[in-house]
Amino acid sequence: MNNDNAVNAHRLAGKTALITGASRGIGLAIAQRLVAEGARVCITARKPAGLADAMASLPQGSAISVAGKSDDPEHRAEVMDTIAGEYGSLDIQVNNAGINPVYGPLIDLDLTGARKLVEVNLLGTLAWTQAAYRHEALGFAARHGSVINVASVTGIVPAEGIGMYGITKAAIIHLTRTLAVELGPDIRVNAVAPAVVKTQFARALYEGKEAEVVATYPLARLGTPEDVAGAVAYLACDDSSWVTGQTLTLDGGLLSAGGTA
């Protein structure tokens, strides 16, 4: 749950952050938290209307937005150019955009849908990081940037019906470790792996059965977008300056208790 007493309004002062998939849910909560800690943000999402609503929830002058598809190279280039033009630098890259268009056993999986999952969830995460790293005007490496990837507990243990989604998230966890090795010491790369968080994206996993789902969590509740946002803020700031290549599991104790995703 969000804890206003834990917000340090100056911890990210002078920093610029990009959060993909940020029109609602986890992405928007991350943007709100980073702004509350002093950062300027750029948020992206597919739909302009959703982005407009998100912008209205952020303090005036604290954010810019660019609409487009996460797997579109032209959109990524436009975002980086916009950040360079408006803010002149980038310090924090949060790769949150993701999809889950397929459901069911892997043996029956439509491979077209599987390819789309890999393209957006995995290759999109890598492509956004490449775009930030390669944009000379942003100075991402020179400013000792921080990359935070949003993975999932489904990338740690199998989850019924969403196996391919979990496979892309497992790949993101390994991508995080590999990039941390390759980009150090200039750039830190970490990830968060949430269990079920109460968002529109995840509602099929708990709607109508929340009490049953919560019973498997030692902390006796599902996650909130603010729970994830607080962890991302920590990984984005200098308090975690000796942390890289790590995936922080945010699951209310679920996996420790032997639960499944």
Tab-separated table of C-alpha atoms in Angstrom:
chain	number	residue	atom	x	y	z
A	1	MET	CA	0.000	0.000	0.000
A	2	ASN	CA	1.094	3.538	-0.568
A	3	ASN	CA	2.824	5.125	2.399
A	4	ASP	CA	3.055	8.886	2.054
A	5	ASN	CA	5.548	9.029	4.922
A	6	ALA	CA	7.984	6.994	2.819
A	7	VAL	CA	8.049	9.515	-0.039
A	8	ASN	CA	11.203	11.614	-0.169
A	9	ALA	CA	10.319	14.674	-2.218
A	10	HIS	CA	13.970	15.362	-3.024
A	11	ARG	CA	15.382	11.872	-3.638
A	12	LEU	CA	15.013	12.146	-7.424
A	13	ALA	CA	15.335	15.922	-7.763
A	14	GLY	CA	16.947	16.893	-11.044
A	15	LYS	CA	16.324	13.446	-12.569
A	16	THR	CA	14.364	12.687	-15.726
A	17	ALA	CA	12.469	9.417	-16.116
A	18	LEU	CA	10.748	7.616	-18.970
A	19	ILE	CA	7.976	5.162	-18.095
A	20	THR	CA	6.438	3.066	-20.869
A	21	GLY	CA	2.910	1.705	-20.639
A	22	ALA	CA	2.028	4.427	-18.169
A	23	SER	CA	-1.528	5.516	-18.915
A	24	ARG	CA	-2.938	3.495	-15.993
A	25	GLY	CA	-2.202	0.820	-13.406
A	26	ILE	CA	1.377	0.062	-12.462
A	27	GLY	CA	2.931	2.381	-15.038
A	28	LEU	CA	0.908	5.395	-13.934
A	29	ALA	CA	1.581	4.688	-10.249
A	30	ILE	CA	5.310	4.585	-11.023
A	31	ALA	CA	5.091	7.926	-12.811
A	32	GLN	CA	3.181	9.454	-9.895
A	33	ARG	CA	5.703	8.148	-7.358
A	34	LEU	CA	8.755	9.331	-9.293
A	35	VAL	CA	7.202	12.784	-9.667
A	36	ALA	CA	6.428	12.833	-5.934
A	37	GLU	CA	10.121	12.180	-5.299
A	38	GLY	CA	11.203	15.087	-7.485
A	39	ALA	CA	11.641	13.642	-10.973
A	40	ARG	CA	10.372	14.954	-14.280
A	41	VAL	CA	8.738	12.218	-16.336
A	42	CYS	CA	7.784	11.278	-19.850
A	43	ILE	CA	4.969	8.734	-20.067
A	44	THR	CA	3.997	6.657	-23.086
A	45	ALA	CA	1.067	4.429	-24.044
A	46	ARG	CA	-0.840	3.433	-27.147
A	47	LYS	CA	-3.994	5.512	-26.716
A	48	PRO	CA	-3.899	9.337	-26.626
A	49	ALA	CA	-7.106	9.526	-24.557
A	50	GLY	CA	-5.685	7.316	-21.837
A	51	LEU	CA	-2.490	9.341	-21.774
A	52	ALA	CA	-4.484	12.563	-21.472
A	53	ASP	CA	-6.257	11.177	-18.398
A	54	ALA	CA	-2.922	10.106	-16.924
A	55	MET	CA	-1.414	13.525	-17.520
A	56	ALA	CA	-4.340	15.106	-15.686
A	57	SER	CA	-3.394	13.099	-12.579
A	58	LEU	CA	0.168	14.455	-12.532
A	59	PRO	CA	1.166	17.906	-11.252
A	60	GLN	CA	1.225	20.531	-13.980
A	61	GLY	CA	4.689	20.945	-15.449
A	62	SER	CA	5.982	17.640	-14.089
A	63	ALA	CA	5.333	15.448	-17.115
A	64	ILE	CA	5.147	15.124	-20.877
A	65	SER	CA	3.569	12.328	-22.891
A	66	VAL	CA	3.977	10.687	-26.283
A	67	ALA	CA	1.397	8.237	-27.676
A	68	GLY	CA	2.379	5.270	-29.816
A	69	LYS	CA	2.947	1.533	-29.998
A	70	SER	CA	5.756	0.234	-27.832
A	71	ASP	CA	7.062	-2.095	-30.549
A	72	ASP	CA	7.248	0.690	-33.167
A	73	PRO	CA	10.844	1.899	-33.757
A	74	GLU	CA	9.598	5.272	-34.998
A	75	HIS	CA	7.638	5.774	-31.784
A	76	ARG	CA	10.678	4.960	-29.668
A	77	ALA	CA	12.797	7.422	-31.653
A	78	GLU	CA	10.117	10.112	-31.290
A	79	VAL	CA	9.994	9.585	-27.532
A	80	MET	CA	13.765	9.935	-27.137
A	81	ASP	CA	13.851	13.029	-29.336
A	82	THR	CA	10.986	14.558	-27.364
A	83	ILE	CA	12.725	13.957	-24.043
A	84	ALA	CA	15.934	15.436	-25.429
A	85	GLY	CA	14.081	18.505	-26.672
A	86	GLU	CA	12.010	19.083	-23.529
A	87	TYR	CA	14.385	17.991	-20.755
A	88	GLY	CA	17.807	17.564	-22.365
A	89	SER	CA	18.717	14.341	-20.537
A	90	LEU	CA	17.504	10.980	-19.291
A	91	ASP	CA	18.394	9.291	-15.990
A	92	ILE	CA	15.752	6.596	-15.412
A	93	GLN	CA	14.263	4.167	-17.943
A	94	VAL	CA	11.292	2.105	-16.702
A	95	ASN	CA	10.299	-0.616	-19.167
A	96	ASN	CA	6.739	-1.388	-18.118
A	97	ALA	CA	4.878	-1.813	-21.423
A	98	GLY	CA	3.628	-5.352	-21.897
A	99	ILE	CA	0.792	-7.411	-23.326
A	100	ASN	CA	-0.833	-10.802	-22.805
A	101	PRO	CA	-3.093	-11.555	-25.798
A	102	VAL	CA	-3.026	-15.366	-25.540
A	103	TYR	CA	-4.335	-17.815	-22.940
A	104	GLY	CA	-4.173	-21.567	-22.561
A	105	PRO	CA	-1.707	-24.471	-22.566
A	106	LEU	CA	1.522	-23.926	-24.471
A	107	ILE	CA	0.915	-27.055	-26.536
A	108	ASP	CA	-2.158	-25.400	-28.079
A	109	LEU	CA	-0.671	-21.924	-28.358
A	110	ASP	CA	-1.136	-19.877	-31.506
A	111	LEU	CA	2.389	-19.042	-32.575
A	112	THR	CA	1.379	-15.727	-34.107
A	113	GLY	CA	0.245	-14.561	-30.673
A	114	ALA	CA	3.414	-15.979	-29.120
A	115	ARG	CA	5.578	-13.985	-31.524
A	116	LYS	CA	3.676	-10.813	-30.634
A	117	LEU	CA	4.299	-11.455	-26.945
A	118	VAL	CA	8.028	-11.858	-27.550
A	119	GLU	CA	8.123	-8.789	-29.784
A	120	VAL	CA	6.437	-6.466	-27.284
A	121	ASN	CA	7.389	-7.870	-23.884
A	122	LEU	CA	10.948	-9.062	-24.447
A	123	LEU	CA	12.346	-7.384	-27.549
A	124	GLY	CA	10.505	-4.177	-26.692
A	125	THR	CA	12.250	-4.065	-23.318
A	126	LEU	CA	15.607	-4.469	-25.014
A	127	ALA	CA	14.774	-1.995	-27.774
A	128	TRP	CA	13.743	0.767	-25.348
A	129	THR	CA	17.002	0.284	-23.454
A	130	GLN	CA	18.987	0.413	-26.691
A	131	ALA	CA	17.174	3.590	-27.718
A	132	ALA	CA	18.014	5.333	-24.440
A	133	TYR	CA	21.620	4.170	-24.543
A	134	ARG	CA	22.210	5.185	-28.164
A	135	HIS	CA	20.643	8.660	-28.065
A	136	GLU	CA	23.697	10.874	-27.702
A	137	ALA	CA	21.794	13.989	-26.641
A	138	LEU	CA	20.305	12.221	-23.600
A	139	GLY	CA	23.654	11.325	-22.022
A	140	PHE	CA	22.139	8.234	-20.396
A	141	ALA	CA	25.424	6.432	-19.750
A	142	ALA	CA	27.350	9.592	-18.857
A	143	ARG	CA	24.687	10.388	-16.235
A	144	HIS	CA	24.954	6.839	-14.806
A	145	GLY	CA	21.416	5.961	-15.785
A	146	SER	CA	19.209	3.356	-14.133
A	147	VAL	CA	17.062	0.869	-16.057
A	148	ILE	CA	14.187	-0.871	-14.259
A	149	ASN	CA	12.356	-3.655	-16.088
A	150	VAL	CA	8.930	-4.842	-14.990
A	151	ALA	CA	8.975	-8.639	-14.948
A	152	SER	CA	6.582	-10.942	-13.029
A	153	VAL	CA	6.533	-13.851	-10.621
A	154	THR	CA	5.258	-15.810	-13.626
A	155	GLY	CA	8.831	-15.543	-14.855
A	156	ILE	CA	9.991	-17.385	-11.717
A	157	VAL	CA	7.358	-20.120	-11.355
A	158	PRO	CA	4.887	-21.446	-13.952
A	159	ALA	CA	1.388	-19.989	-14.047
A	160	GLU	CA	-1.591	-21.866	-15.430
A	161	GLY	CA	-2.966	-20.467	-18.675
A	162	ILE	CA	-0.423	-17.677	-19.127
A	163	GLY	CA	2.679	-19.737	-19.760
A	164	MET	CA	3.943	-17.769	-22.740
A	165	TYR	CA	3.557	-14.498	-20.850
A	166	GLY	CA	5.626	-16.015	-18.048
A	167	ILE	CA	8.267	-17.186	-20.502
A	168	THR	CA	8.721	-13.636	-21.786
A	169	LYS	CA	9.009	-12.406	-18.200
A	170	ALA	CA	11.602	-15.083	-17.384
A	171	ALA	CA	13.550	-13.871	-20.386
A	172	ILE	CA	13.302	-10.304	-19.094
A	173	ILE	CA	14.821	-11.417	-15.783
A	174	HIS	CA	17.793	-12.930	-17.601
A	175	LEU	CA	17.972	-9.926	-19.929
A	176	THR	CA	18.222	-7.768	-16.801
A	177	ARG	CA	21.195	-9.741	-15.490
A	178	THR	CA	22.947	-9.768	-18.848
A	179	LEU	CA	22.502	-6.046	-19.469
A	180	ALA	CA	23.713	-5.290	-15.943
A	181	VAL	CA	26.975	-7.071	-16.726
A	182	GLU	CA	27.350	-5.508	-20.157
A	183	LEU	CA	26.451	-1.918	-19.226
A	184	GLY	CA	28.231	-1.619	-15.879
A	185	PRO	CA	29.747	0.463	-14.428
A	186	ASP	CA	27.977	3.274	-16.263
A	187	ILE	CA	24.390	1.987	-16.143
A	188	ARG	CA	22.582	-0.065	-13.506
A	189	VAL	CA	19.910	-2.528	-14.673
A	190	ASN	CA	17.410	-4.126	-12.291
A	191	ALA	CA	13.892	-5.536	-12.373
A	192	VAL	CA	10.802	-5.971	-10.241
A	193	ALA	CA	8.690	-9.135	-10.355
A	194	PRO	CA	5.185	-8.541	-8.966
A	195	ALA	CA	2.656	-11.226	-8.134
A	196	VAL	CA	-1.029	-10.376	-8.608
A	197	VAL	CA	-1.533	-6.618	-8.463
A	198	LYS	CA	-5.014	-5.127	-8.455
A	199	THR	CA	-5.122	-3.553	-11.900
A	200	GLN	CA	-7.387	-3.753	-14.917
A	201	PHE	CA	-4.667	-5.749	-16.702
A	202	ALA	CA	-4.700	-8.474	-14.018
A	203	ARG	CA	-8.375	-8.468	-13.036
A	204	ALA	CA	-9.048	-11.892	-14.602
A	205	LEU	CA	-6.638	-13.377	-12.048
A	206	TYR	CA	-8.594	-12.229	-8.990
A	207	GLU	CA	-12.009	-10.848	-9.964
A	208	GLY	CA	-14.786	-12.785	-8.241
A	209	LYS	CA	-12.317	-14.890	-6.264
A	210	GLU	CA	-10.155	-12.387	-4.402
A	211	ALA	CA	-10.623	-13.970	-0.967
A	212	GLU	CA	-9.506	-17.324	-2.357
A	213	VAL	CA	-6.434	-15.799	-4.010
A	214	VAL	CA	-5.497	-13.688	-0.984
A	215	ALA	CA	-5.573	-16.776	1.254
A	216	THR	CA	-2.321	-17.952	-0.356
A	217	TYR	CA	-0.438	-14.735	0.496
A	218	PRO	CA	1.272	-14.483	3.931
A	219	LEU	CA	0.610	-10.731	3.969
A	220	ALA	CA	-3.086	-11.497	3.344
A	221	ARG	CA	-3.651	-9.045	0.522
A	222	LEU	CA	-2.979	-8.552	-3.156
A	223	GLY	CA	-0.499	-5.999	-4.366
A	224	THR	CA	-1.340	-2.456	-5.388
A	225	PRO	CA	0.266	-0.367	-8.127
A	226	GLU	CA	1.721	1.790	-5.360
A	227	ASP	CA	3.554	-1.229	-3.914
A	228	VAL	CA	5.371	-1.669	-7.215
A	229	ALA	CA	5.978	2.059	-7.581
A	230	GLY	CA	7.759	2.255	-4.234
A	231	ALA	CA	10.129	-0.540	-5.210
A	232	VAL	CA	10.851	1.085	-8.568
A	233	ALA	CA	11.590	4.415	-6.861
A	234	TYR	CA	14.171	2.668	-4.674
A	235	LEU	CA	15.865	1.039	-7.673
A	236	ALA	CA	15.828	4.356	-9.515
A	237	CYS	CA	17.531	6.402	-6.806
A	238	ASP	CA	21.023	6.585	-5.350
A	239	ASP	CA	19.968	4.529	-2.311
A	240	SER	CA	20.424	1.505	-4.592
A	241	SER	CA	23.683	2.701	-6.152
A	242	TRP	CA	25.407	-0.650	-5.429
A	243	VAL	CA	22.509	-2.738	-6.734
A	244	THR	CA	22.515	-4.065	-10.302
A	245	GLY	CA	21.453	-7.242	-12.051
A	246	GLN	CA	18.827	-7.938	-9.392
A	247	THR	CA	15.150	-8.826	-9.608
A	248	LEU	CA	13.143	-7.713	-6.586
A	249	THR	CA	10.220	-10.079	-6.020
A	250	LEU	CA	7.078	-8.240	-4.896
A	251	ASP	CA	4.676	-10.980	-3.889
A	252	GLY	CA	3.471	-10.528	-0.315
A	253	GLY	CA	5.422	-13.649	0.625
A	254	LEU	CA	3.595	-15.868	-1.897
A	255	LEU	CA	6.573	-17.783	-3.268
A	256	SER	CA	8.237	-18.111	0.137
A	257	ALA	CA	5.094	-19.836	1.370
A	258	GLY	CA	5.209	-22.280	-1.526
A	259	GLY	CA	2.497	-20.561	-3.511
A	260	THR	CA	2.273	-20.407	-7.282
A	261	ALA	CA	1.822	-17.502	-9.638
